Amino acid sequence: GVVDRFVDFFGPGVQNLTVPDRATIANMAPEQGSTISMFPVDEQTLEYLELTGRDPEHIDLVREYLESQGLFGKQEPEYTEVVEFDLSTVEPSLAGHKRPQDRIPMGDVKQSFRGLLHGEFKHDLNDVDEEALQRWLGEGGVADAETDGGAQVEAESELHPLTKRVEVDLDGETVEIGHGDVLVSAITSCTNTSNPSVMIAAGLLAQNAVEKGLDVPPYVKTSLAPGSRVVTQYLEESGLLPYLEELGYAVVGYGCTTCIGNAGPLPDSIEQAIDDHDLWTTSVLSGNRNFEARIHPKVRANYLASPPLVVAYGLAGRMDIDLENEPLGTDAEGDPVYLADIWPDAADVQAAIHENVSPEMFEEKYASVYEGDERWAALDAPSGDVYEWDDDSTYIREPPFFQDFPLKKPGVADIEDARCLLTLGDTVTTDHISPAGPFGSDLPAGQWLLNHGVETHEFNTYGARRGNHEVMMRGTFANVRIENEMLDNIEGGYTIHHPTDEQTTVFEASQRYREEGTPLIVMAGEELGTGSSRDWAAKGTDLLGVRATLGESYERIYRDNLVGMGVLPLQFDDGNSWESLGLDGSEIFTIHGLGDGLEVMDELTVIAERAGGSTVEFPVTAQVGTPATVTYIEHGGILHYVLRRLLR
């Protein structure tokens, strides 16, 4: 409920939060949906500037300026709304299984995951006694269940496939995997990894685990990707990095990795087992995003956690566990080891930070931050004011945004005889619209690369190919988990080409419509475009020929990005939706009210004509909230607007 809001944290509890903790929370504004999230500047902020190597003169200037503006320390401005939050109620939590805003207390994760599986596989459980099933879901123990035939069976065996285990070969070693097993455990380069308190805590937990004789199961893919080289340095200085490495959390690089879909492939035997047995495996990572198919297209449930909890679940090897009451494993004597036995004391964390994090580290590492390594220095890069496009490149190609570019702005006009490319439900994210992770040769993007001589193992990810519009437009609405409501029980980027009633890929259908001169729309439910700020979610939508979107509500950044590409975001009136209006996407759509120009938050009319000739007429509101956004639409997008200004 904070879209288009500024969120300001204030009150007596703020002083109890460290600056890195405040930054961790503030940087999650996209997950909250707010325009920005802010904390006041106080003495702790200035101390953090000193710790991270800023000049004393700079720090003095910050203090003097903010004091002069009345922005230093305690403030009590007028707020539109005040939400009370008691820090003493905070408890260890994760977010999952596919939205970052869905918080799950750590003690509830096991029951939550089992409930998820129960919903997914309910058709396989029809002959299981419901009371026994609920005991299994709640307790995790073996219960007696009575089938319709009257035979007594153990629920753990009867609840197949929930408890199935599958043998896979990993480098000559046979291991078992099943529902709930953690296949990816990653301390990845999002907000968390710039926070020394949680990174040191992860290192201390790893040290305690190693000393207790615990290890990560071989099927868990582990990694550590800090956001800064300073993290590696203070983990080395504190002597904690070797313990993380012993558990498999070795530094793999810096920058976005698992969180943006760069987890890399899983072993072939594991991916095959997932496909053959429809396994709901999991990932746990310290990133900010866990949308469907983002972490890995084969992993169905993804959980966000703090770095120490990432290590804890990596040690457990499964999400189907109550870490408050069940052991992570056993020590050398065979005694159970619980999370409480290895969780680091807060005083030890702070002592390690005090002893091992210094301003000199930041000064040293950031003095050479732009130099790169020898591989970077060895790259042959062209120079000059204008980029030299390489027609043979499959990574960076000249985009078609300015093809047939008129010097005069085109303005707006009614959209007539449009077809619907997809009908979507609620909470369709930018990851659904423009996935960032890997893709296969069976998808349009993969087929284009194959046709241009790229082998499957060199496909890389959508994110790595973001400079290639041919790949990215083929990847638009191509997430393997997106569900087009025109099709029954089919996941992925498929749709109906209505003139022929043929099922095909979204990309192929869009190209047919383009050849026919047919404009396109997309209909969706609430929170269209929620999630990351993904520019290609709007660019791809535009390149597919979509002129307007119709949603019940929008995420702010995606809505503004659509406007920036000249795509008109329209919103149903309160209480209306494509479903409540009886639409199914097969209609022919005309959008009236644009012929005499577009105004801020303009009221328009949509007429949907069904195959039999009947029509549905309904109002929509153009989500253009300022004169500037109206101008962008009139120019066909912000890129066109800026270029015309430059040419003038």
Coordinates of C-alpha atoms in Angstrom, one line a residue, residues 181-426:
D181 CA 15.8 -30.0 -0.7
V182 CA 18.0 -26.9 -1.0
L183 CA 19.8 -27.1 -4.3
V184 CA 21.1 -23.5 -4.3
S185 CA 22.5 -21.8 -1.1
A186 CA 23.9 -18.4 -2.0
I187 CA 25.2 -15.4 -0.1
T188 CA 24.7 -13.2 -3.1
S189 CA 25.5 -9.6 -3.9
C190 CA 22.4 -7.7 -2.8
T191 CA 21.9 -5.3 0.1
N192 CA 22.8 -7.8 2.8
T193 CA 26.3 -8.4 1.7
S194 CA 27.4 -4.8 2.3
N195 CA 26.2 -5.1 6.0
P196 CA 29.2 -6.2 8.1
S197 CA 27.1 -7.5 11.0
V198 CA 25.3 -10.2 8.9
M199 CA 28.4 -11.1 7.0
I200 CA 30.5 -11.5 10.1
A201 CA 27.6 -13.4 11.7
A202 CA 27.6 -15.8 8.7
G203 CA 31.4 -16.3 9.1
L204 CA 31.1 -17.0 12.8
L205 CA 28.2 -19.4 12.2
A206 CA 30.3 -21.2 9.6
Q207 CA 33.2 -21.4 12.1
N208 CA 31.0 -22.9 14.8
A209 CA 29.5 -25.4 12.3
V210 CA 32.9 -26.6 11.1
E211 CA 34.1 -27.0 14.7
K212 CA 31.0 -29.1 15.4
G213 CA 31.8 -31.3 12.5
L214 CA 28.9 -30.2 10.3
D215 CA 29.0 -30.0 6.5
V216 CA 26.8 -29.0 3.6
P217 CA 25.3 -31.9 1.6
P218 CA 26.9 -32.6 -1.8
Y219 CA 23.8 -31.7 -3.8
V220 CA 23.7 -28.1 -2.5
K221 CA 25.3 -25.6 -4.8
T222 CA 27.0 -23.0 -2.6
S223 CA 28.5 -19.6 -3.4
L224 CA 29.6 -16.3 -1.8
A225 CA 29.4 -13.2 -3.9
P226 CA 30.0 -10.0 -1.8
G227 CA 29.0 -6.6 -3.0
S228 CA 32.4 -5.3 -2.2
R229 CA 36.1 -6.4 -2.1
V230 CA 36.1 -4.9 1.4
V231 CA 33.9 -7.8 2.6
T232 CA 36.5 -10.3 1.4
Q233 CA 39.2 -8.4 3.2
Y234 CA 37.5 -8.2 6.6
L235 CA 36.4 -11.9 6.4
E236 CA 40.1 -12.7 5.7
E237 CA 41.3 -10.4 8.5
S238 CA 38.9 -12.0 11.0
G239 CA 40.0 -15.5 10.0
L240 CA 36.4 -16.4 9.1
L241 CA 36.8 -16.8 5.3
P242 CA 38.5 -20.3 5.5
Y243 CA 35.5 -21.6 7.5
L244 CA 33.0 -20.3 4.9
E245 CA 35.2 -21.9 2.1
E246 CA 35.3 -25.2 3.9
L247 CA 31.5 -25.3 3.7
G248 CA 31.6 -24.4 0.1
Y249 CA 31.0 -20.7 0.4
A250 CA 34.0 -19.5 -1.6
V251 CA 34.1 -16.1 -3.2
V252 CA 32.9 -16.5 -6.8
G253 CA 33.0 -12.9 -7.8
Y254 CA 31.6 -9.5 -7.0
G255 CA 28.3 -8.1 -8.2
C256 CA 24.9 -9.7 -9.1
T257 CA 25.1 -13.4 -9.3
T258 CA 22.4 -15.8 -8.0
C259 CA 19.9 -13.0 -7.3
I260 CA 19.8 -12.0 -10.9
G261 CA 19.6 -15.5 -12.3
N262 CA 23.4 -16.1 -12.6
A263 CA 23.4 -19.3 -10.5
G264 CA 24.7 -21.3 -13.4
P265 CA 23.5 -24.7 -14.3
L266 CA 22.8 -27.5 -11.9
P267 CA 24.3 -30.9 -12.5
D268 CA 22.6 -32.7 -15.4
S269 CA 21.6 -35.6 -13.3
I270 CA 19.8 -33.3 -10.8
E271 CA 18.0 -31.3 -13.5
Q272 CA 16.9 -34.6 -15.1
A273 CA 15.6 -35.9 -11.8
I274 CA 13.6 -32.7 -11.3
D275 CA 12.0 -33.0 -14.7
D276 CA 11.3 -36.7 -14.4
H277 CA 9.8 -36.6 -10.9
D278 CA 8.3 -33.1 -10.9
L279 CA 10.3 -32.2 -7.8
W280 CA 9.7 -29.0 -5.9
T281 CA 13.2 -28.2 -4.9
T282 CA 14.3 -24.9 -3.3
S283 CA 16.9 -22.2 -3.1
V284 CA 17.8 -20.0 -0.2
L285 CA 19.7 -16.8 -0.9
S286 CA 20.5 -13.4 0.8
G287 CA 19.2 -11.4 -2.1
N288 CA 16.1 -9.2 -2.4
R289 CA 14.3 -11.0 -5.2
N290 CA 12.9 -14.5 -5.4
F291 CA 10.4 -14.3 -8.2
E292 CA 9.3 -17.4 -10.1
A293 CA 12.1 -19.0 -12.3
R294 CA 14.4 -16.1 -11.5
I295 CA 17.0 -18.0 -9.4
H296 CA 16.9 -21.1 -11.6
P297 CA 14.1 -22.2 -14.0
K298 CA 14.2 -25.7 -12.5
V299 CA 13.9 -24.6 -8.9
R300 CA 10.2 -24.0 -7.9
A301 CA 10.4 -22.4 -4.5
N302 CA 12.9 -19.7 -3.5
Y303 CA 13.5 -18.2 -0.1
L304 CA 15.2 -15.0 0.9
A305 CA 17.2 -15.0 4.2
S306 CA 20.0 -13.3 6.0
P307 CA 23.5 -14.6 5.2
P308 CA 23.8 -16.6 8.5
L309 CA 20.4 -18.3 7.8
V310 CA 21.6 -19.0 4.2
V311 CA 24.4 -21.0 5.7
A312 CA 22.2 -22.6 8.2
Y313 CA 19.7 -23.9 5.6
G314 CA 22.7 -24.9 3.4
L315 CA 23.9 -27.1 6.3
A316 CA 20.4 -28.6 6.7
G317 CA 20.1 -29.2 3.0
R318 CA 16.3 -28.7 3.1
M319 CA 13.7 -26.1 3.7
D320 CA 11.4 -28.8 5.1
I321 CA 12.8 -28.4 8.6
D322 CA 12.0 -26.5 11.8
L323 CA 15.3 -24.9 12.7
E324 CA 14.0 -23.9 16.1
N325 CA 13.4 -27.5 17.2
E326 CA 15.1 -29.9 14.8
P327 CA 18.8 -30.5 14.6
L328 CA 20.9 -29.3 11.6
G329 CA 23.0 -32.5 11.8
T330 CA 25.1 -34.4 14.3
D331 CA 28.6 -33.9 15.7
A332 CA 31.5 -36.3 15.7
E333 CA 30.0 -38.2 18.7
G334 CA 26.7 -38.5 17.0
D335 CA 25.0 -35.9 19.2
P336 CA 22.4 -33.6 17.5
V337 CA 23.6 -30.1 16.7
Y338 CA 20.9 -27.4 16.7
L339 CA 20.9 -23.9 15.2
A340 CA 21.0 -22.4 18.7
D341 CA 24.3 -24.3 19.3
I342 CA 26.1 -22.6 16.5
W343 CA 24.3 -19.2 16.3
P344 CA 26.9 -16.5 17.0
D345 CA 26.5 -14.2 20.0
A346 CA 25.7 -10.5 19.2
A347 CA 28.7 -9.4 21.3
D348 CA 31.0 -11.6 19.3
V349 CA 29.8 -10.2 16.1
Q350 CA 30.3 -6.6 17.2
A351 CA 33.7 -7.4 18.6
A352 CA 34.8 -9.0 15.3
I353 CA 33.6 -5.9 13.4
H354 CA 35.4 -3.6 15.7
E355 CA 38.6 -5.5 15.4
N356 CA 38.6 -6.2 11.7
V357 CA 36.7 -3.4 9.8
S358 CA 38.7 -0.2 9.4
P359 CA 38.6 3.0 7.2
E360 CA 41.9 1.9 5.6
M361 CA 40.2 -1.1 4.0
F362 CA 37.7 1.1 2.2
E363 CA 40.3 3.7 1.2
E364 CA 42.6 1.0 -0.3
K365 CA 40.0 -1.0 -2.1
Y366 CA 38.1 1.9 -3.6
A367 CA 41.2 3.8 -4.7
S368 CA 41.5 1.2 -7.5
V369 CA 37.9 0.3 -8.0
Y370 CA 37.9 1.3 -11.7
E371 CA 41.2 -0.3 -12.7
G372 CA 39.9 -3.9 -13.1
D373 CA 42.2 -6.9 -13.4
E374 CA 44.5 -8.0 -16.1
R375 CA 41.7 -9.5 -18.2
W376 CA 39.8 -6.2 -18.2
A377 CA 43.0 -4.3 -19.1
A378 CA 43.7 -6.7 -22.0
L379 CA 40.3 -6.1 -23.7
D380 CA 40.5 -4.4 -27.1
A381 CA 37.9 -1.7 -27.0
P382 CA 37.2 0.8 -29.8
S383 CA 37.4 4.5 -29.0
G384 CA 35.5 7.5 -30.4
D385 CA 32.3 9.4 -29.7
V386 CA 30.0 7.1 -31.6
Y387 CA 29.7 3.4 -30.9
E388 CA 30.8 1.1 -33.7
W389 CA 28.0 -1.5 -34.1
D390 CA 29.1 -5.0 -35.0
D391 CA 26.5 -6.7 -37.2
D392 CA 27.9 -10.1 -36.3
S393 CA 27.7 -9.6 -32.6
T394 CA 25.1 -11.7 -30.7
Y395 CA 25.6 -9.6 -27.5
I396 CA 25.3 -6.0 -28.6
R397 CA 23.3 -5.0 -31.6
E398 CA 21.8 -1.7 -32.8
P399 CA 18.3 -1.6 -31.5
P400 CA 15.4 -0.6 -33.7
F401 CA 13.9 2.1 -31.5
F402 CA 14.7 4.8 -34.1
Q403 CA 13.8 3.1 -37.3
D404 CA 11.5 5.2 -39.4
F405 CA 12.0 8.1 -37.0
P406 CA 9.9 11.2 -37.9
L407 CA 11.3 14.5 -36.8
K408 CA 7.8 15.6 -35.9
K409 CA 6.2 14.0 -32.9
P410 CA 3.4 11.6 -33.9
G411 CA 1.0 12.6 -31.2
V412 CA -1.8 10.2 -30.1
A413 CA -4.8 8.7 -31.8
D414 CA -7.5 6.2 -31.0
I415 CA -6.4 2.6 -31.0
E416 CA -8.6 0.6 -33.3
D417 CA -9.2 -3.1 -34.0
A418 CA -6.5 -4.2 -31.5
R419 CA -6.0 -7.7 -30.4
C420 CA -5.1 -9.0 -26.9
L421 CA -1.7 -10.7 -26.8
L422 CA -2.1 -12.1 -23.2
T423 CA -4.6 -12.1 -20.4
L424 CA -2.8 -12.2 -17.1
G425 CA -3.7 -12.5 -13.4
D426 CA -2.5 -10.6 -10.4

